[in-house]
Coordinates of C-alpha atoms in Angstrom, one line a residue:
Chain A
M18 CA 22.6 -6.4 -15.1
T19 CA 20.4 -9.7 -14.8
C20 CA 18.1 -11.8 -16.2
I21 CA 14.7 -10.4 -14.9
K22 CA 16.6 -7.0 -15.4
I23 CA 16.3 -7.6 -18.9
G24 CA 13.2 -9.2 -19.2
M25 CA 14.5 -11.7 -21.6
T26 CA 15.9 -15.2 -20.6
L27 CA 17.4 -15.5 -23.9
A28 CA 19.4 -12.3 -22.0
C29 CA 19.7 -14.7 -19.7
V30 CA 21.9 -17.3 -22.2
L31 CA 24.0 -14.1 -22.9
A32 CA 24.9 -14.1 -19.3
L33 CA 24.1 -16.7 -18.0
T34 CA 26.9 -16.4 -14.4
A35 CA 24.7 -13.1 -13.6
C36 CA 21.0 -15.0 -14.4
D37 CA 22.9 -18.4 -11.6
D38 CA 22.1 -15.5 -9.5
F39 CA 18.7 -14.2 -10.2
R40 CA 17.3 -12.6 -7.6
G41 CA 19.9 -14.6 -4.9
N42 CA 18.3 -16.6 -4.6
N43 CA 20.6 -18.8 -2.4
S44 CA 19.3 -21.7 -2.4
G45 CA 18.6 -21.5 -6.0
M46 CA 20.7 -22.3 -9.4
N47 CA 23.6 -21.6 -8.0
G48 CA 25.3 -24.1 -9.9
N49 CA 28.8 -26.1 -9.4
G50 CA 30.6 -25.4 -12.6
S51 CA 28.7 -23.6 -14.2
G52 CA 30.7 -21.2 -16.0
V53 CA 29.8 -19.7 -19.4
D54 CA 30.0 -22.4 -21.5
P55 CA 30.3 -20.9 -25.1
S56 CA 27.6 -24.3 -26.1
L57 CA 25.0 -23.4 -24.7
T58 CA 24.8 -20.4 -25.9
D59 CA 24.5 -22.0 -29.8
V60 CA 21.2 -22.4 -31.1
N61 CA 22.4 -25.3 -33.2
N62 CA 23.8 -26.9 -29.9
P63 CA 20.2 -29.2 -29.3
M64 CA 22.5 -29.5 -25.5
S65 CA 22.3 -26.5 -25.3
V66 CA 20.1 -23.3 -23.0
G67 CA 19.7 -21.1 -26.8
Y68 CA 18.3 -24.2 -28.3
F69 CA 16.0 -25.1 -25.4
N70 CA 15.1 -21.5 -25.5
Q71 CA 14.0 -20.9 -29.3
T72 CA 13.7 -24.9 -30.7
I73 CA 11.4 -25.9 -28.0
G74 CA 10.5 -22.6 -26.6
D75 CA 10.7 -21.9 -23.4
R76 CA 7.2 -20.9 -22.0
V77 CA 3.9 -21.7 -22.5
L78 CA 1.3 -18.9 -22.7
F79 CA -2.6 -18.9 -20.8
Q80 CA -5.6 -17.3 -21.0
V81 CA -7.5 -14.5 -19.0
D82 CA -7.9 -15.2 -15.4
Q83 CA -6.5 -18.8 -15.7
S84 CA -3.7 -21.6 -15.4
I85 CA -5.6 -24.2 -17.5
L86 CA -2.4 -25.4 -20.9
T87 CA -2.9 -25.6 -23.7
P88 CA -3.2 -27.4 -26.8
T89 CA -0.1 -25.4 -27.9
A90 CA 0.9 -25.2 -24.4
I91 CA 1.3 -29.0 -23.5
S92 CA 2.7 -29.0 -27.1
T93 CA 5.9 -27.2 -25.9
L94 CA 6.7 -28.3 -22.3
D95 CA 5.8 -32.8 -24.2
G96 CA 9.7 -30.2 -25.7
Q97 CA 10.0 -29.2 -22.1
V98 CA 10.2 -32.2 -21.0
S99 CA 12.2 -34.9 -23.6
W100 CA 15.1 -32.2 -23.7
L101 CA 15.1 -32.0 -20.5
L102 CA 15.8 -35.7 -20.2
E103 CA 18.2 -35.8 -22.7
N104 CA 19.8 -33.0 -20.7
T105 CA 19.7 -34.5 -17.2
N106 CA 22.4 -32.3 -15.7
F107 CA 20.1 -28.7 -15.7
T108 CA 17.7 -28.0 -13.3
T109 CA 14.7 -25.4 -13.8
K110 CA 13.2 -23.1 -12.3
I111 CA 9.6 -22.0 -13.8
E112 CA 8.6 -18.6 -13.4
G113 CA 4.3 -17.3 -13.3
H114 CA 3.3 -13.8 -14.4
A115 CA -0.3 -12.4 -14.6
D116 CA -0.7 -9.9 -17.1
E117 CA -1.4 -6.1 -15.3
Q118 CA -5.3 -6.8 -15.1
G119 CA -5.7 -8.3 -12.4
T120 CA -5.1 -6.9 -8.5
R121 CA -1.7 -7.4 -6.7
E122 CA -2.1 -10.2 -4.8
Y123 CA -4.6 -11.9 -6.9
N124 CA -1.8 -11.5 -9.7
L125 CA 0.6 -12.8 -7.6
A126 CA -1.6 -16.4 -6.0
L127 CA -2.2 -16.3 -10.1
G128 CA 1.5 -16.6 -11.1
A129 CA 2.0 -19.3 -8.7
R130 CA -1.5 -21.3 -9.9
R131 CA 0.7 -21.1 -13.6
A132 CA 4.6 -22.7 -12.3
N133 CA 2.6 -25.1 -10.5
V134 CA 0.5 -25.7 -13.0
V135 CA 3.8 -26.7 -15.9
R136 CA 5.5 -28.2 -12.7
D137 CA 2.8 -30.5 -12.4
Y138 CA 2.9 -31.3 -16.2
L139 CA 6.9 -31.4 -16.4
V140 CA 6.6 -34.8 -12.9
S141 CA 3.6 -35.8 -14.3
K142 CA 6.1 -36.5 -17.0
G143 CA 8.9 -37.9 -15.3
I144 CA 11.3 -34.8 -14.4
A145 CA 12.2 -35.5 -11.5
P146 CA 10.6 -32.5 -8.6
N147 CA 13.3 -31.8 -7.0
R148 CA 14.8 -30.5 -10.7
I149 CA 12.1 -27.8 -10.4
D150 CA 11.4 -24.9 -8.5
I151 CA 8.8 -22.4 -9.4
V152 CA 8.3 -18.0 -8.5
T153 CA 5.3 -16.3 -9.0
Y154 CA 6.2 -12.8 -10.1
G155 CA 3.1 -11.8 -10.1
K156 CA 2.3 -8.5 -12.2
E157 CA 5.7 -7.5 -11.9
R158 CA 7.5 -8.4 -14.6
P159 CA 5.6 -7.6 -17.7
L160 CA 7.1 -8.9 -20.8
A161 CA 5.6 -5.7 -23.1
V162 CA 4.1 -2.9 -22.0
C163 CA 1.2 -1.8 -23.4
S164 CA -2.3 -1.2 -22.5
I165 CA -4.5 -4.5 -25.1
E166 CA -5.0 -7.5 -25.5
E167 CA -1.4 -7.7 -27.9
C168 CA 0.5 -7.1 -24.3
W169 CA -1.4 -8.8 -22.1
S170 CA -1.6 -12.1 -24.1
K171 CA 2.8 -12.2 -23.7
N172 CA 2.5 -11.2 -20.0
R173 CA -0.4 -13.9 -19.1
R174 CA 2.9 -16.8 -18.9
A175 CA 4.9 -19.2 -17.6
V176 CA 8.6 -19.6 -18.2
T177 CA 11.1 -22.5 -17.6
L178 CA 14.5 -21.4 -17.1
V179 CA 17.3 -24.0 -17.4
A180 CA 20.1 -24.1 -15.5
T181 CA 23.9 -26.5 -15.4
G182 CA 23.6 -27.1 -11.5
L183 CA 22.0 -28.3 -8.8
L184 CA 18.7 -27.0 -6.7
D185 CA 19.2 -27.3 -3.0
Chain B
M22 CA 18.4 14.1 7.9
I23 CA 16.3 11.4 9.8
I24 CA 13.7 12.5 11.8
N25 CA 13.0 10.0 14.6
I26 CA 9.7 11.4 14.2
L27 CA 8.3 7.8 16.0
H28 CA 10.5 9.0 19.4
L29 CA 9.1 13.0 20.2
L30 CA 7.7 13.7 23.1
I31 CA 5.1 16.3 22.0
L32 CA 3.5 17.3 25.8
A33 CA 0.6 19.1 25.2
V34 CA -1.6 21.6 27.7
L35 CA -4.1 23.4 28.3
F36 CA -5.1 26.7 29.0
G37 CA -7.8 29.2 29.8
F38 CA -8.6 32.4 27.9
P39 CA -10.5 35.7 29.7
A40 CA -14.0 35.0 29.6
Q41 CA -16.0 37.6 26.7
S42 CA -20.7 37.5 25.8
Q43 CA -21.6 34.5 24.4
E44 CA -24.6 34.3 22.5
N45 CA -26.8 31.6 23.0
S46 CA -27.0 28.8 20.3
G47 CA -26.1 25.5 19.4
P48 CA -22.6 23.7 19.1
L49 CA -20.1 25.0 16.3
R50 CA -20.1 21.3 13.9
I51 CA -20.1 20.4 10.7
E52 CA -22.1 17.0 10.2
I53 CA -20.3 14.7 8.2
T54 CA -23.8 13.1 5.8
E55 CA -23.9 10.5 2.8
G56 CA -25.1 14.2 1.2
I57 CA -23.0 16.7 -0.2
I58 CA -20.9 18.4 2.2
E59 CA -20.4 22.8 1.5
P60 CA -16.8 23.5 3.2
M61 CA -17.2 25.4 6.0
P62 CA -15.4 28.3 5.4
I63 CA -12.9 29.3 8.8
A64 CA -9.9 31.9 9.3
V65 CA -6.6 30.7 9.4
T66 CA -4.7 33.6 10.8
Q67 CA -1.2 33.3 10.2
F68 CA 0.5 32.5 13.5
L69 CA 2.5 34.6 15.1
A70 CA 6.0 34.4 15.2
E71 CA 7.0 35.7 19.6
N72 CA 10.9 35.7 18.6
A73 CA 13.1 36.5 15.8
G74 CA 13.6 32.1 15.5
A75 CA 10.2 31.5 15.0
E76 CA 9.5 33.8 12.2
A77 CA 10.9 31.3 10.4
F78 CA 8.8 29.6 11.4
A79 CA 5.3 29.9 11.6
S80 CA 4.0 30.5 8.0
Q81 CA 5.0 26.7 7.5
L82 CA 3.1 26.2 10.3
T83 CA -0.1 27.7 9.3
D84 CA 0.4 26.5 6.5
V85 CA 0.6 23.1 6.6
I86 CA -2.9 23.9 8.9
I87 CA -5.0 25.4 6.0
R88 CA -3.9 22.1 4.0
D89 CA -5.1 19.7 6.1
L90 CA -8.1 21.6 6.8
A91 CA -9.0 22.5 3.7
G92 CA -7.6 19.0 2.1
S93 CA -9.9 17.3 3.6
G94 CA -12.7 18.0 1.6
L95 CA -14.6 19.9 5.0
F96 CA -13.1 23.0 5.3
R97 CA -13.1 26.0 3.3
N98 CA -10.3 29.2 4.4
I99 CA -10.8 32.7 3.3
D100 CA -8.2 33.9 1.5
P101 CA -6.8 36.5 4.8
S102 CA -7.2 39.0 1.2
A103 CA -11.0 38.9 2.6
Y104 CA -10.1 40.6 6.4
I105 CA -11.1 42.8 8.1
G106 CA -9.8 42.8 11.3
S107 CA -6.3 41.1 11.8
I108 CA -5.5 39.7 14.3
S109 CA -1.7 40.6 15.9
N110 CA -1.4 39.8 19.5
F111 CA -2.6 36.5 20.9
N112 CA -3.6 36.9 23.8
A113 CA -5.8 40.4 22.8
P114 CA -9.9 40.0 23.1
V115 CA -11.0 38.8 19.3
S116 CA -13.4 41.2 17.7
F117 CA -16.1 38.3 16.5
P118 CA -18.0 41.3 14.1
D119 CA -14.7 41.4 12.4
W120 CA -15.1 37.8 11.0
K121 CA -18.7 37.4 11.3
A122 CA -18.9 40.0 8.4
I123 CA -16.6 37.8 6.1
N124 CA -18.9 34.7 7.5
A125 CA -16.2 32.7 8.9
Q126 CA -17.7 30.4 11.2
A127 CA -14.7 29.9 13.1
L128 CA -11.6 31.2 13.6
I129 CA -7.8 29.7 14.1
T130 CA -5.5 32.1 16.0
G131 CA -1.6 30.3 16.7
A132 CA 1.0 32.0 18.1
V133 CA 5.5 29.9 18.5
N134 CA 7.7 30.7 20.6
L135 CA 11.1 29.5 19.9
T136 CA 13.9 28.5 22.5
S137 CA 17.4 28.6 21.9
D138 CA 17.6 24.8 22.8
N139 CA 15.7 24.3 19.6
Q140 CA 12.2 23.9 22.0
M141 CA 9.1 25.2 20.1
V142 CA 6.3 26.3 21.4
V143 CA 3.4 26.3 19.5
K144 CA -0.1 27.8 20.9
F145 CA -3.4 28.1 19.1
R146 CA -6.2 28.5 19.9
L147 CA -9.9 27.5 17.4
F148 CA -13.7 30.1 18.0
D149 CA -15.8 30.2 17.2
V150 CA -17.1 32.8 16.1
F151 CA -21.3 33.5 15.4
G152 CA -21.0 31.7 19.4
Q153 CA -18.7 33.8 19.9
E154 CA -16.5 31.2 21.9
N155 CA -13.2 29.9 22.5
L156 CA -13.6 26.2 21.9
I157 CA -10.0 25.3 22.4
G158 CA -7.1 26.9 24.5
L159 CA -3.7 24.9 23.3
Q160 CA -0.4 24.8 23.0
F161 CA 2.0 21.7 22.1
A162 CA 5.8 21.9 22.8
A163 CA 8.5 19.5 20.8
S164 CA 11.4 20.2 19.4
S165 CA 11.6 22.2 16.0
Q166 CA 12.1 19.5 14.1
S167 CA 9.1 18.3 15.1
W168 CA 6.9 21.5 12.9
R169 CA 5.0 19.4 10.8
R170 CA 4.2 17.4 13.2
M171 CA 2.8 20.2 15.7
S172 CA 0.6 21.7 12.7
H173 CA -1.0 18.4 11.9
K174 CA -1.8 18.2 15.7
V175 CA -3.3 21.8 15.2
A176 CA -5.3 20.9 12.5
D177 CA -6.5 17.6 13.8
Q178 CA -8.1 19.4 17.4
V179 CA -9.9 21.6 14.8
Y180 CA -10.6 18.8 13.0
A181 CA -12.3 16.8 16.1
R182 CA -13.6 19.5 17.9
L183 CA -15.1 20.8 14.2
T184 CA -16.5 17.2 13.5
G185 CA -16.7 15.6 16.2
E186 CA -14.9 12.7 14.8
D187 CA -12.1 11.1 15.6
P188 CA -8.6 13.4 13.4
Y189 CA -6.1 11.6 10.7
F190 CA -3.5 14.3 10.5
D191 CA -0.7 13.4 12.9
S192 CA 0.0 10.0 9.8
R193 CA 2.7 8.3 8.1
V194 CA 1.7 6.2 5.3
A195 CA 4.0 3.2 3.9
Y196 CA 4.2 3.3 0.4
I197 CA 6.6 1.3 -2.6
A198 CA 8.4 4.0 -4.8
E199 CA 8.3 3.7 -8.0
E200 CA 11.2 4.2 -10.2
G201 CA 12.5 3.6 -14.6
P202 CA 10.3 2.2 -17.3
K203 CA 7.6 -0.1 -16.9
S204 CA 10.2 -3.2 -18.7
N205 CA 12.2 -2.8 -15.3
R206 CA 10.7 -1.0 -12.8
K207 CA 12.5 -0.5 -9.8
K208 CA 10.3 -0.4 -5.9
R209 CA 11.8 0.6 -2.7
L210 CA 9.8 0.2 0.0
A211 CA 9.4 3.9 2.1
V212 CA 7.4 6.2 4.2
M213 CA 6.7 9.7 4.6
D214 CA 4.1 12.2 6.4
Y215 CA 0.6 11.4 5.5
D216 CA 0.4 14.4 3.0
G217 CA 4.2 13.3 1.4
A218 CA 5.7 15.7 3.4
N219 CA 9.1 13.6 5.1
T220 CA 10.0 11.1 3.0
R221 CA 12.3 8.2 4.4
Y222 CA 13.5 5.5 1.9
L223 CA 13.9 2.0 4.2
T224 CA 15.5 -0.7 1.1
G225 CA 17.0 -0.1 -2.1
S226 CA 15.5 -1.5 -4.8
E227 CA 17.3 -3.9 -6.0
D228 CA 14.2 -6.8 -4.8
I229 CA 11.2 -6.1 -5.1
V230 CA 9.6 -4.8 -2.4
L231 CA 5.2 -5.4 -2.3
A232 CA 2.9 -3.5 -0.1
P233 CA 3.9 -2.3 3.3
R234 CA 1.5 -2.4 5.9
F235 CA 2.0 -1.1 9.6
S236 CA 2.3 -2.1 13.1
P237 CA -0.5 -0.7 15.0
N238 CA 2.3 1.1 17.0
A239 CA 4.2 2.3 13.5
R240 CA 7.5 0.8 15.1
E241 CA 6.9 -2.0 12.9
I242 CA 6.3 -2.5 8.3
I243 CA 5.8 -5.8 7.0
Y244 CA 5.9 -6.0 3.8
T245 CA 7.1 -8.6 0.7
S246 CA 10.1 -8.9 -0.6
Y247 CA 12.3 -10.9 -2.8
E248 CA 15.3 -11.0 -1.4
T249 CA 15.9 -14.6 -1.2
G250 CA 14.3 -15.2 -4.9
V251 CA 10.9 -15.9 -4.5
P252 CA 8.6 -13.8 -2.3
Q253 CA 8.6 -14.1 1.0
V254 CA 7.3 -11.8 4.5
F255 CA 9.3 -9.5 5.9
L256 CA 9.1 -7.8 9.5
M257 CA 11.6 -4.7 9.2
N258 CA 11.9 -2.6 12.8
V259 CA 10.9 1.3 11.0
D260 CA 14.3 2.8 13.6
T261 CA 17.1 -0.1 13.0
L262 CA 16.4 -1.3 8.8
S263 CA 16.8 -4.7 11.4
R264 CA 14.1 -7.4 9.0
R265 CA 13.6 -11.2 9.2
V266 CA 11.5 -13.6 7.2
L267 CA 8.5 -14.8 9.5
D268 CA 8.3 -18.0 7.9
S269 CA 11.2 -20.0 9.1
E270 CA 10.0 -22.7 6.0
R271 CA 10.7 -21.8 1.8
N272 CA 7.1 -20.3 1.4
M273 CA 5.9 -18.3 -0.7
T274 CA 4.0 -15.8 1.2
F275 CA 2.8 -12.9 0.7
A276 CA 0.1 -10.1 1.0
P277 CA 0.5 -9.7 5.2
R278 CA -1.6 -7.4 7.7
F279 CA -1.7 -7.7 11.7
S280 CA -3.4 -8.2 13.8
P281 CA -5.5 -4.9 15.8
D282 CA -3.4 -6.3 18.8
G283 CA 0.1 -6.8 17.1
R284 CA 1.0 -9.9 18.1
N285 CA -0.4 -12.0 15.4
V286 CA 0.0 -11.3 11.3
V287 CA -2.6 -13.3 8.6
M288 CA -1.0 -14.5 5.3
S289 CA -1.7 -16.0 2.4
L290 CA 0.7 -18.8 1.5
S291 CA 1.5 -20.5 -1.8
N292 CA 2.9 -23.7 -2.6
G293 CA 2.1 -22.9 -6.1
A294 CA -0.9 -25.2 -6.6
K295 CA -2.6 -23.3 -3.9
S296 CA -2.8 -20.0 -2.1
D297 CA -3.8 -20.0 2.0
I298 CA -4.3 -18.2 4.2
Y299 CA -2.2 -18.5 7.3
S300 CA -1.9 -16.5 10.6
F301 CA 1.8 -16.1 12.3
D302 CA 2.2 -15.6 15.9
I303 CA 5.0 -12.8 15.6
A304 CA 6.8 -13.8 19.0
T305 CA 7.0 -17.9 18.6
G306 CA 6.5 -18.0 15.2
Q307 CA 3.6 -20.7 14.9
K308 CA 1.9 -20.3 12.0
L309 CA -2.2 -21.9 11.6
Q310 CA -4.2 -22.3 8.3
L311 CA -6.7 -20.5 7.9
T312 CA -7.7 -21.1 5.3
D313 CA -7.2 -25.3 3.0
T314 CA -9.4 -24.7 -0.2
A315 CA -8.3 -25.5 -3.1
A316 CA -8.5 -21.7 -4.5
I317 CA -6.6 -18.4 -4.1
D318 CA -7.2 -17.4 -0.6
T319 CA -6.0 -13.9 -0.7
A320 CA -5.6 -9.7 0.8
P321 CA -6.8 -10.6 4.4
S322 CA -7.3 -7.6 6.8
Y323 CA -8.7 -8.6 10.2
A324 CA -12.3 -6.6 11.9
P325 CA -10.6 -3.8 14.5
D326 CA -12.0 -6.1 17.4
G327 CA -9.7 -8.8 15.8
S328 CA -12.5 -11.7 16.4
Q329 CA -12.8 -12.1 12.1
I330 CA -11.2 -11.2 9.4
V331 CA -12.3 -10.4 5.2
F332 CA -10.3 -12.0 2.8
E333 CA -10.9 -12.8 -1.3
S334 CA -11.3 -15.6 -3.1
D335 CA -12.3 -17.2 -6.1
R336 CA -13.6 -20.4 -4.7
G337 CA -16.5 -20.1 -5.9
G338 CA -15.1 -19.1 -9.6
G339 CA -14.4 -15.5 -9.6
Q340 CA -12.4 -13.0 -7.4
Q341 CA -15.2 -12.4 -3.9
I342 CA -14.8 -11.4 -1.1
Y343 CA -15.6 -13.1 1.9
V344 CA -16.0 -13.0 5.8
M345 CA -15.0 -15.6 8.3
S346 CA -13.8 -15.9 12.2
A347 CA -9.7 -15.0 13.4
N348 CA -10.1 -19.1 13.6
G349 CA -10.8 -19.7 10.3
G350 CA -13.7 -22.0 9.7
S351 CA -17.3 -21.5 7.0
A352 CA -16.8 -17.9 5.4
Q353 CA -19.7 -16.3 4.3
R354 CA -19.6 -14.6 1.0
I355 CA -19.9 -11.0 1.0
S356 CA -19.8 -9.3 -2.5
F357 CA -22.4 -9.6 -5.0
G358 CA -22.2 -6.1 -7.2
K359 CA -20.9 -6.7 -11.0
G360 CA -17.8 -7.9 -11.7
R361 CA -14.6 -9.9 -9.5
Y362 CA -13.8 -8.3 -5.8
G363 CA -9.8 -8.3 -4.1
T364 CA -7.9 -6.7 -1.5
P365 CA -10.9 -5.7 1.4
V366 CA -9.9 -3.4 4.5
W367 CA -11.4 -3.3 7.2
S368 CA -12.5 0.2 8.7
P369 CA -10.7 1.3 11.9
R370 CA -14.8 2.2 12.9
G371 CA -15.4 -1.7 12.2
D372 CA -18.2 -0.6 10.0
M373 CA -17.1 -0.5 6.3
I374 CA -14.8 -2.5 3.6
A375 CA -13.0 -0.7 1.4
F376 CA -12.0 -2.8 -1.4
T377 CA -11.3 -3.0 -5.6
N378 CA -14.1 -3.5 -7.3
I379 CA -12.7 -5.0 -11.9
N380 CA -15.3 -5.1 -13.6
N381 CA -15.5 -3.9 -17.7
G382 CA -11.7 -3.6 -17.7
R383 CA -11.6 -0.5 -15.0
F384 CA -10.4 -1.4 -11.8
H385 CA -12.9 1.0 -9.1
I386 CA -11.7 1.3 -5.2
G387 CA -15.2 0.9 -3.7
V388 CA -16.5 0.2 0.1
M389 CA -19.5 -1.5 1.8
R390 CA -20.8 -2.7 4.7
T391 CA -19.9 -6.0 6.6
D392 CA -22.8 -7.4 5.5
G393 CA -22.1 -6.5 1.6
S394 CA -24.9 -4.4 2.0
D395 CA -25.0 -0.7 0.6
E396 CA -22.5 -0.8 -1.5
K397 CA -20.1 2.6 -3.4
L398 CA -18.2 3.1 -5.8
L399 CA -15.6 5.7 -5.1
T400 CA -13.5 6.1 -8.4
G401 CA -13.2 4.4 -12.0
S402 CA -10.2 4.1 -13.9
F403 CA -7.9 2.4 -16.3
L404 CA -6.3 0.8 -13.3
D405 CA -7.5 2.1 -9.4
E406 CA -5.5 -0.1 -6.3
G407 CA -5.2 -1.5 -3.2
P408 CA -7.7 1.3 -0.2
T409 CA -6.1 2.0 2.5
W410 CA -8.0 3.6 6.0
S411 CA -7.3 6.5 7.0
P412 CA -6.6 6.6 11.6
N413 CA -9.9 8.4 11.6
G414 CA -12.6 5.8 8.8
R415 CA -13.1 8.4 6.9
V416 CA -11.0 8.6 3.9
I417 CA -9.5 6.0 1.8
M418 CA -5.4 6.2 0.1
F419 CA -4.9 4.7 -2.8
F420 CA -3.2 4.2 -6.0
R421 CA -3.7 4.5 -9.7
E422 CA -1.6 3.2 -12.4
T423 CA -2.0 5.1 -15.7
Q424 CA -2.3 3.1 -18.8
G425 CA -0.1 2.2 -22.3
S426 CA 3.4 1.6 -22.2
V427 CA 4.2 4.3 -19.9
G428 CA 1.7 3.9 -18.2
A429 CA 2.7 4.0 -13.2
P430 CA 1.6 4.3 -10.2
S431 CA 0.5 7.8 -8.5
L432 CA -1.2 8.2 -5.0
F433 CA -5.5 9.4 -4.4
S434 CA -7.0 9.5 -1.4
V435 CA -11.0 10.4 -1.3
D436 CA -13.2 10.5 1.4
I437 CA -15.5 8.2 1.8
T438 CA -18.2 10.5 -0.1
G439 CA -16.5 10.1 -2.8
Q440 CA -16.7 13.8 -3.3
F441 CA -13.3 14.8 -2.2
L442 CA -10.0 12.5 -4.6
K443 CA -7.3 13.6 -5.1
M444 CA -4.2 12.9 -5.7
V445 CA -0.9 12.4 -3.0
P446 CA 2.6 13.9 -3.3
T447 CA 5.6 11.5 -4.2
L448 CA 8.7 12.4 -5.0
T449 CA 7.9 9.2 -7.1
F450 CA 6.4 6.7 -8.5
G451 CA 4.3 5.1 -5.6
S452 CA 1.9 2.8 -4.9
D453 CA 0.4 0.5 -1.9
P454 CA -0.2 2.7 0.3
A455 CA -0.8 1.8 3.6
W456 CA -1.5 4.4 6.2
S457 CA -0.9 4.1 10.1
G458 CA -2.1 5.1 13.5
L459 CA -2.9 8.4 13.8
L460 CA 1.0 8.7 15.7
E461 CA 1.1 8.5 19.6

């Protein structure tokens, strides 16, 4: 089981080891000493991944074919910045996604752009670039599968995954 | 069983036929024009089994030949129940009046022989019924394992003779085989004959794989895989399945295509902020940046002479199609219709560009001339995407995805008149087709 398969980062929390190894990323989140710490899943623990995902908010949403951060998105990212500045043992991987209303290659590039906008914002607020990795999934990993705006709006997202350990 | 279809030797031998009386007439030829095409009625008679071993193959061969020719939309096979005459001896003279009476413009006869070492000989003749002329007499010899390829080669000969164009039936398609729910789609790299037969999977489904493309000789495939955690272009040998990442640096790379000489791969490289087009020398690993804008530049495709590249870019604000020199530099926008334009692919004939158009929430496959003129949309649905050209530039394969939570993709083909749309059978859901050239 991987976090990607489930399609929800919350699930990654419950299976952090699997998540650390997501998509066979050899150089990525295979952190040192990243065994499953029960506190990481405790949403009441402000230092937990669960708290980050649920209370801080692990994702920002985008308008159709856009990669501009909305005021809501900036507010979420400010929360991520504060959290990452306090929890310096965490690194991040930012996934950029697109809805299905675009061609495959374009959506890969669009997802990359969205992930990059989030990375740039975090870096501009003082997060070290070497704590951040980005990846685009284009339209390959929809979170919601209906073919109307209600679902598409959820899929146009950049998700900040946090894990203990170091990136290369 | 995996048939190593690329290494088959198919021998073709021309043979003559005793002269028969001929009436003077123009050449038997179906003219392919932009107008409505009336399929040419032809009679593909059951191929004769010359020995017991050949019996198992004779009907199957005949069926594949009929499916190829009728499936092109250019021919209509006359039902055998309408036959007046019959073919019981491959070498006996043909009674043309019998075939004229049922208005068969062309007659195809054949015979199959299987030797003890499983070598198969397929002989056939193509007749112009009204001209009373034997247009082709040819035989193919190969292992019986390649009976389908021999069928396609017979159909290719008939197609080429009757249309005056290059054929396309003896070809393969690489595609992405998809399974599972939309929220958890599993993707595998697969290859099959152009008609959906002989499917072979080249990867497992552990990692997302996307958009394979054949090398000019169909021995290699480039595709995008998440094997390393980010999308990266891989080069795979189709026979050995050995593979390697093309870019030695850890960049996100995607949308690859071979140059016509097979030496270079052109593809998008993204650092996140922007996606630019690079060409990679396969032998040396050297890369050359061809575009440098803040925009999304992707989906590059070479002209068949290698001199130019068509690609898509949102440098003008929206996703549109541009043409530039194969060495990069300034680019000229060629798409000016309604909506967005992406996935341009240069026709193997060099005269047209196929594309995906997105307008008002609908996706279309279309074609335009290389200067953007004479644009024509051939299809339309919730999601039609990813055109690829048949080896002769007459047919386009693409994938169509249905909408909703149970939506899934299937492969389709359409000819460039837009009249003959049909589903291409695959064992699973299918997407991202890429047609090979005509096999050697």
